[in-house]
Coordinates of C-alpha atoms in Angstrom, one line a residue:
M250 CA 0.3 0.1 -0.1
I251 CA 1.2 3.6 -0.5
P252 CA 0.8 6.1 2.1
L253 CA -1.0 9.4 2.2
D254 CA 2.6 10.5 2.8
D255 CA 4.5 9.6 0.0
R256 CA 6.0 12.2 -2.4
G257 CA 5.6 10.5 -5.1
L258 CA 1.7 10.7 -4.2
L259 CA 1.4 13.9 -2.7
L260 CA 4.0 16.0 -5.2
G261 CA 5.3 13.9 -8.1
D262 CA 8.7 13.4 -6.4
G263 CA 9.9 10.4 -8.2
L264 CA 10.7 8.8 -11.7
F265 CA 9.3 6.0 -13.5
E266 CA 10.5 3.4 -16.2
T267 CA 8.5 1.5 -18.7
L268 CA 10.0 -1.7 -19.8
L269 CA 8.5 -4.3 -22.5
A270 CA 9.0 -7.8 -21.6
V271 CA 8.3 -10.7 -24.0
G272 CA 7.4 -14.7 -23.1
G273 CA 7.8 -13.2 -19.6
A274 CA 11.7 -11.6 -19.8
L275 CA 12.5 -8.3 -20.0
V276 CA 14.1 -7.2 -23.1
D277 CA 17.4 -5.4 -22.0
P278 CA 16.4 -3.6 -18.8
R279 CA 19.6 -2.3 -18.4
P280 CA 19.8 0.8 -20.1
H281 CA 15.8 1.4 -18.5
L282 CA 17.6 0.6 -14.7
E283 CA 21.1 2.7 -15.5
R284 CA 18.8 6.1 -17.1
M285 CA 16.4 6.1 -13.6
A286 CA 20.3 5.6 -11.6
A287 CA 21.2 8.3 -13.1
G288 CA 17.5 10.3 -12.7
C289 CA 17.9 9.4 -9.1
A290 CA 21.3 10.6 -9.2
A291 CA 19.8 13.9 -10.7
L292 CA 17.4 14.8 -8.3
G293 CA 19.3 14.2 -5.1
L294 CA 17.3 10.6 -4.3
P295 CA 19.7 7.7 -3.2
P296 CA 21.4 5.4 -5.6
L297 CA 19.0 2.9 -7.3
D298 CA 19.1 -0.4 -5.6
R299 CA 19.3 -2.6 -8.7
A300 CA 18.8 -5.6 -7.1
A301 CA 15.3 -4.7 -5.6
A302 CA 14.5 -2.8 -9.4
E303 CA 14.9 -6.0 -10.6
A304 CA 13.2 -8.3 -8.0
A305 CA 10.2 -6.1 -7.9
M306 CA 9.5 -6.1 -11.8
A307 CA 10.4 -10.0 -11.5
Q308 CA 7.2 -10.0 -9.2
A309 CA 5.3 -8.2 -11.4
L310 CA 6.1 -10.3 -14.1
A311 CA 5.4 -13.7 -12.9
G312 CA 1.3 -13.3 -11.6
L313 CA 1.2 -12.1 -15.7
E314 CA 0.3 -14.6 -18.8
A315 CA 0.8 -12.1 -22.0
P316 CA 3.3 -13.0 -24.5
R317 CA 4.2 -9.1 -24.9
A318 CA 4.2 -7.1 -21.7
A319 CA 4.7 -3.4 -20.6
V320 CA 6.4 -3.2 -16.7
R321 CA 6.3 -0.1 -15.1
L322 CA 8.3 0.4 -12.5
T323 CA 7.9 3.0 -10.5
L324 CA 10.6 4.7 -7.6
T325 CA 8.9 7.7 -5.4
A326 CA 10.9 10.0 -3.2
G327 CA 9.0 7.9 -0.1
S328 CA 7.5 9.2 2.7
G329 CA 8.3 12.3 5.1
G330 CA 9.7 16.0 5.1
R331 CA 7.0 18.7 4.9
G332 CA 5.9 20.8 2.1
L333 CA 8.2 20.9 -0.9
D334 CA 11.4 19.9 2.1
R335 CA 12.4 16.4 1.6
P336 CA 13.4 14.6 5.2
Q337 CA 17.3 14.5 5.6
A338 CA 17.8 11.0 4.6
P339 CA 14.9 9.8 2.3
A340 CA 13.9 6.2 2.1
V341 CA 12.4 5.8 -1.7
R342 CA 9.7 3.2 -2.8
L343 CA 10.3 1.0 -5.5
L344 CA 6.8 -0.2 -7.1
A345 CA 6.5 -2.4 -10.1
S346 CA 3.5 -3.5 -12.4
A347 CA 2.4 -5.4 -15.4
A348 CA -0.2 -5.7 -18.2
P349 CA -0.2 -7.1 -21.4
A350 CA 0.7 -4.3 -24.0
P351 CA -0.1 -5.5 -28.0
A352 CA 2.7 -4.2 -30.6
P353 CA 0.6 -1.7 -32.8
Q354 CA -0.4 -2.6 -35.8
D355 CA -1.5 0.5 -38.2
P356 CA 0.8 4.1 -38.8
A357 CA -0.3 6.9 -36.1
D358 CA -2.0 9.6 -37.2
L359 CA -1.0 13.1 -34.7
I360 CA -1.5 15.9 -34.5
T361 CA -0.1 19.2 -33.0
S362 CA -0.8 20.0 -29.5
T363 CA -1.2 23.1 -27.9
V364 CA 0.5 21.4 -24.7
R365 CA 4.3 22.7 -25.0
R366 CA 7.6 21.1 -24.0
N367 CA 9.6 23.3 -21.1
E368 CA 13.1 22.7 -22.4
L369 CA 14.5 25.1 -19.5
S370 CA 13.1 22.5 -17.0
P371 CA 15.6 20.0 -15.4
A372 CA 12.4 17.5 -16.1
S373 CA 12.2 17.8 -19.5
R374 CA 15.0 14.9 -20.0
L375 CA 14.3 12.9 -17.4
K376 CA 11.5 10.8 -16.6
T377 CA 9.5 12.1 -13.5
L378 CA 6.2 10.9 -12.2
S379 CA 5.4 15.3 -13.0
Y380 CA 3.6 13.7 -16.4
L381 CA 0.8 15.9 -16.4
D382 CA 2.0 18.1 -19.9
N383 CA 2.3 14.1 -22.0
V384 CA -1.4 13.5 -20.7
L385 CA -3.6 16.7 -21.2
A386 CA -1.7 16.6 -24.7
R387 CA -2.4 12.6 -25.0
A388 CA -5.8 13.8 -23.8
Q389 CA -5.7 16.3 -26.7
A390 CA -4.9 13.8 -29.5
R391 CA -7.5 11.2 -28.5
E392 CA -10.2 13.5 -28.6
A393 CA -9.7 14.5 -32.3
G394 CA -10.4 10.8 -32.7
M395 CA -5.6 10.6 -33.3
D396 CA -3.0 8.0 -32.0
E397 CA -0.7 10.5 -30.7
A398 CA 0.0 13.9 -29.9
L399 CA 3.5 16.0 -31.5
M400 CA 4.5 18.5 -28.5
L401 CA 6.6 21.5 -29.9
N402 CA 8.3 23.0 -27.0
T403 CA 8.2 26.5 -25.9
R404 CA 10.9 28.1 -28.9
G405 CA 7.6 26.7 -31.0
D406 CA 11.1 23.2 -32.2
V407 CA 9.7 19.8 -32.7
A408 CA 10.4 18.1 -29.1
C409 CA 8.4 14.9 -28.8
A410 CA 5.1 12.7 -29.1
A411 CA 3.4 12.9 -26.2
A412 CA 5.0 9.1 -25.1
A413 CA 7.7 8.6 -27.8
N414 CA 10.7 10.4 -29.4
V415 CA 10.3 11.5 -32.8
F416 CA 12.5 10.9 -35.7
W417 CA 11.6 12.2 -39.6
L418 CA 14.1 11.0 -43.0
W419 CA 14.4 13.6 -45.5
G420 CA 17.3 13.9 -48.3
G421 CA 18.8 10.5 -47.4
R422 CA 19.7 11.4 -44.0
L423 CA 17.6 10.7 -40.7
Y424 CA 16.6 13.7 -38.2
T425 CA 15.6 13.6 -34.4
P426 CA 15.5 16.6 -32.4
G427 CA 18.5 17.4 -30.1
L428 CA 17.8 16.3 -26.0
D429 CA 18.2 20.3 -25.8
C430 CA 15.2 20.6 -27.5
G431 CA 13.7 19.1 -23.7
V432 CA 13.7 15.9 -25.3
L433 CA 13.9 12.9 -22.9
A434 CA 17.0 10.9 -24.3
G435 CA 15.1 7.5 -25.0
T436 CA 16.4 4.3 -25.1
M437 CA 14.8 3.0 -28.1
R438 CA 15.7 6.3 -29.5
A439 CA 19.1 5.4 -28.6
T440 CA 18.6 2.0 -30.1
V441 CA 18.2 3.5 -33.7
I442 CA 20.3 5.9 -33.9
A443 CA 22.5 3.3 -33.1
A444 CA 20.9 1.4 -35.3
S445 CA 20.9 3.8 -38.7
A446 CA 24.6 3.4 -40.0
G447 CA 23.4 0.0 -41.3
Q448 CA 21.2 1.2 -43.2
G449 CA 23.7 3.9 -44.4
L450 CA 21.8 6.7 -43.0
T451 CA 23.6 9.6 -41.4
V452 CA 21.2 11.0 -38.3
V453 CA 21.6 14.9 -37.6
E454 CA 20.1 15.8 -34.1
T455 CA 18.5 19.2 -35.3
R456 CA 16.3 22.1 -34.0
S457 CA 13.7 22.5 -36.7
G458 CA 9.8 23.1 -37.0
L459 CA 6.7 21.7 -38.2
A460 CA 8.1 22.3 -41.4
E461 CA 10.8 20.0 -41.4
L462 CA 8.1 17.2 -41.2
A463 CA 6.2 18.4 -43.3
R464 CA 8.4 17.7 -46.2
A465 CA 9.9 14.9 -44.8
D466 CA 9.7 11.5 -46.6
A467 CA 8.7 9.9 -43.8
V468 CA 8.1 10.3 -39.7
F469 CA 8.2 7.8 -37.2
L470 CA 7.9 7.3 -33.4
T471 CA 10.2 5.3 -31.0
N472 CA 9.6 3.3 -27.4
S473 CA 10.1 0.7 -25.9
L474 CA 6.8 -0.7 -26.4
I475 CA 6.2 0.3 -29.7
G476 CA 9.6 -0.5 -31.3
V477 CA 9.5 1.8 -34.2
R478 CA 5.9 2.4 -36.0
Q479 CA 5.5 5.3 -38.5
A480 CA 3.5 8.2 -39.1
R481 CA 0.8 7.8 -41.5
S482 CA -0.3 12.1 -40.7
L483 CA -0.1 15.4 -38.7
D484 CA -2.9 17.9 -38.7
G485 CA -4.3 16.5 -42.2
F486 CA -0.6 16.0 -44.1
A487 CA 0.2 12.4 -45.0
W488 CA 3.1 10.8 -45.9
D489 CA 3.3 7.2 -47.6
P490 CA 4.3 4.0 -45.8
S491 CA 8.7 4.2 -46.1
P492 CA 10.3 0.7 -46.7
L493 CA 13.7 2.8 -44.8
V494 CA 11.2 2.9 -41.8
A495 CA 10.1 -0.5 -42.2
A496 CA 13.5 -1.8 -42.8
L497 CA 14.8 -0.2 -39.3
A498 CA 12.1 -1.7 -37.0
A499 CA 13.2 -4.8 -38.6
A500 CA 16.6 -3.7 -37.7
V501 CA 15.8 -2.9 -34.4
R502 CA 13.6 -5.6 -33.7
G503 CA 16.8 -8.1 -33.8

């Protein structure tokens, strides 16, 4: 049970990771645990107990029968302190849950959200429990009958989707927003960047506006659960299916 004075519950003080499990086994948990450990250091929390994290996720998976699952690992700053102030020695709380996660079969239809990504906030580059902007952006997409929301940052640069990193192909190169755009360093983002050389692609981390996506040959989204998912449309503008995106998707699936 989570006590009512838990700082994650009250203040969003904590971190999370979402990992893919296939056949009851986690798929490459190392980068997720490394990112959470780095997040603990950035937030001034005690070092991540990786053994405890792995045990919690294994326990969550043990009670689930699904060929493909999403495993959510949550770390809160624990209880204590008054108001915003943490106790001098926070005792973090680790939780894990698992749920079926079928792979999406169709390309994604997107809208541009009015909710902006704050690239000046340290939280924009961490998976903190304060995810309300992403929740609101996704809600806008759902209300419009779309799959996902594209988020711009406060400068108007393309940043990310509500729950994914964004890439686009143009002129024989692969583009993605740089981390200084307020982008999470996604684990699948890193995998795609590493795999792109095998497809003969040069990767450019950039600051770009919506016009760059409109002229792109193809656009796709990435995260640990969806892998590589091609975008079909954005605000009514459409792209044709891309064999190169399909090849990248196959490459990161192994």
